[in-house]
Amino acid sequence: MMYAQFASVYDELMLDIPYPAYVDLVDTALHGLSGKKILDVACGTGILSVLLAERGADVTGIDLSEEMLAVASSRASERFPSMIFLHQAMQQLNVPGQYDAAVIPIDSLNYLEDEQDVKQTFKKIHDALTPGGLFLFDVHSTFKTDVLFMESPFTYDSKKISYIWETEEGEEPHSIHSELAFFVREEDGRYVRFDEVHYQRTFPVMNYVEWLEQAGFSVERIFADWSDEAPEEESERIFFQLRK
């Protein structure tokens, strides 16, 4: 997966994501964000990192994409110039000190295709947290990968960016292979095309619970679709809230 051009359109594509709601979830679970050390894993272009910092948190962001991190650093530079961004894969997390909370937002964990990588990520996160530390993440439901994603092609069109997104089943259970063709409008009116290939995989809820408990976490709650409701058969996004 190449991110150099994707980073330039990422923010517009994420406009419908309720990032402030994610901040509220962390804020409520930590009983306030002021002075709390938070690890934003797979931070992308730093949207959530900056929102958390605006509430008083001391945020460190990590991401696999140097291009995404460059955008994140630029976003934070004016108001939070001391914010740290690290170029790391989540399953190889290596950060100094310990944190009050860690988040892996917006189905980023689903980019790990291998069960062992997921387990290793949980262990690395556990090691990075203080006792009683919070771990919050979300993943695609199996209903979303197996049913909803199979309804492609999907299209998007704005004044600046358009895409055609085609999907097919991946080789592993509950996995999705996506091919996206982007068309970005230049100032002279011409459109420049670039292509992306993404592969995501999710697992049944109880698999995640088993692996989290093996890593040493206690499950506080599991909920779905930005609500306080338990997951149902047709839920699309599953949230996990854990404690070390």
PDB file of C-alpha atoms in Angstrom, residues 147-155 164-169 176-179:
ATOM      1  CA  VAL A 147     -21.637  -8.358   3.456  1.00  0.00           C
ATOM      2  CA  LEU A 148     -21.460  -4.573   3.190  1.00  0.00           C
ATOM      3  CA  PHE A 149     -18.033  -4.358   1.558  1.00  0.00           C
ATOM      4  CA  MET A 150     -19.171  -6.856  -1.053  1.00  0.00           C
ATOM      5  CA  GLU A 151     -21.702  -4.332  -2.391  1.00  0.00           C
ATOM      6  CA  SER A 152     -19.057  -2.458  -4.378  1.00  0.00           C
ATOM      7  CA  PRO A 153     -18.262  -0.569  -6.514  1.00  0.00           C
ATOM      8  CA  PHE A 154     -18.487   2.508  -4.306  1.00  0.00           C
ATOM      9  CA  THR A 155     -17.999   6.001  -5.682  1.00  0.00           C
ATOM     10  CA  ILE A 164     -14.017   4.492  -7.730  1.00  0.00           C
ATOM     11  CA  TRP A 165     -13.603   1.810  -5.064  1.00  0.00           C
ATOM     12  CA  GLU A 166     -13.885  -1.852  -6.002  1.00  0.00           C
ATOM     13  CA  THR A 167     -13.690  -4.719  -3.508  1.00  0.00           C
ATOM     14  CA  GLU A 168     -13.440  -8.477  -3.470  1.00  0.00           C
ATOM     15  CA  GLU A 169     -13.054 -11.146  -0.823  1.00  0.00           C
ATOM     16  CA  ILE A 176     -11.275  -7.531   2.022  1.00  0.00           C
ATOM     17  CA  HIS A 177      -9.105  -6.622  -0.954  1.00  0.00           C
ATOM     18  CA  SER A 178      -9.774  -3.062  -2.160  1.00  0.00           C
ATOM     19  CA  GLU A 179      -8.629  -1.307  -5.311  1.00  0.00           C
TER      20      GLU A 179
END
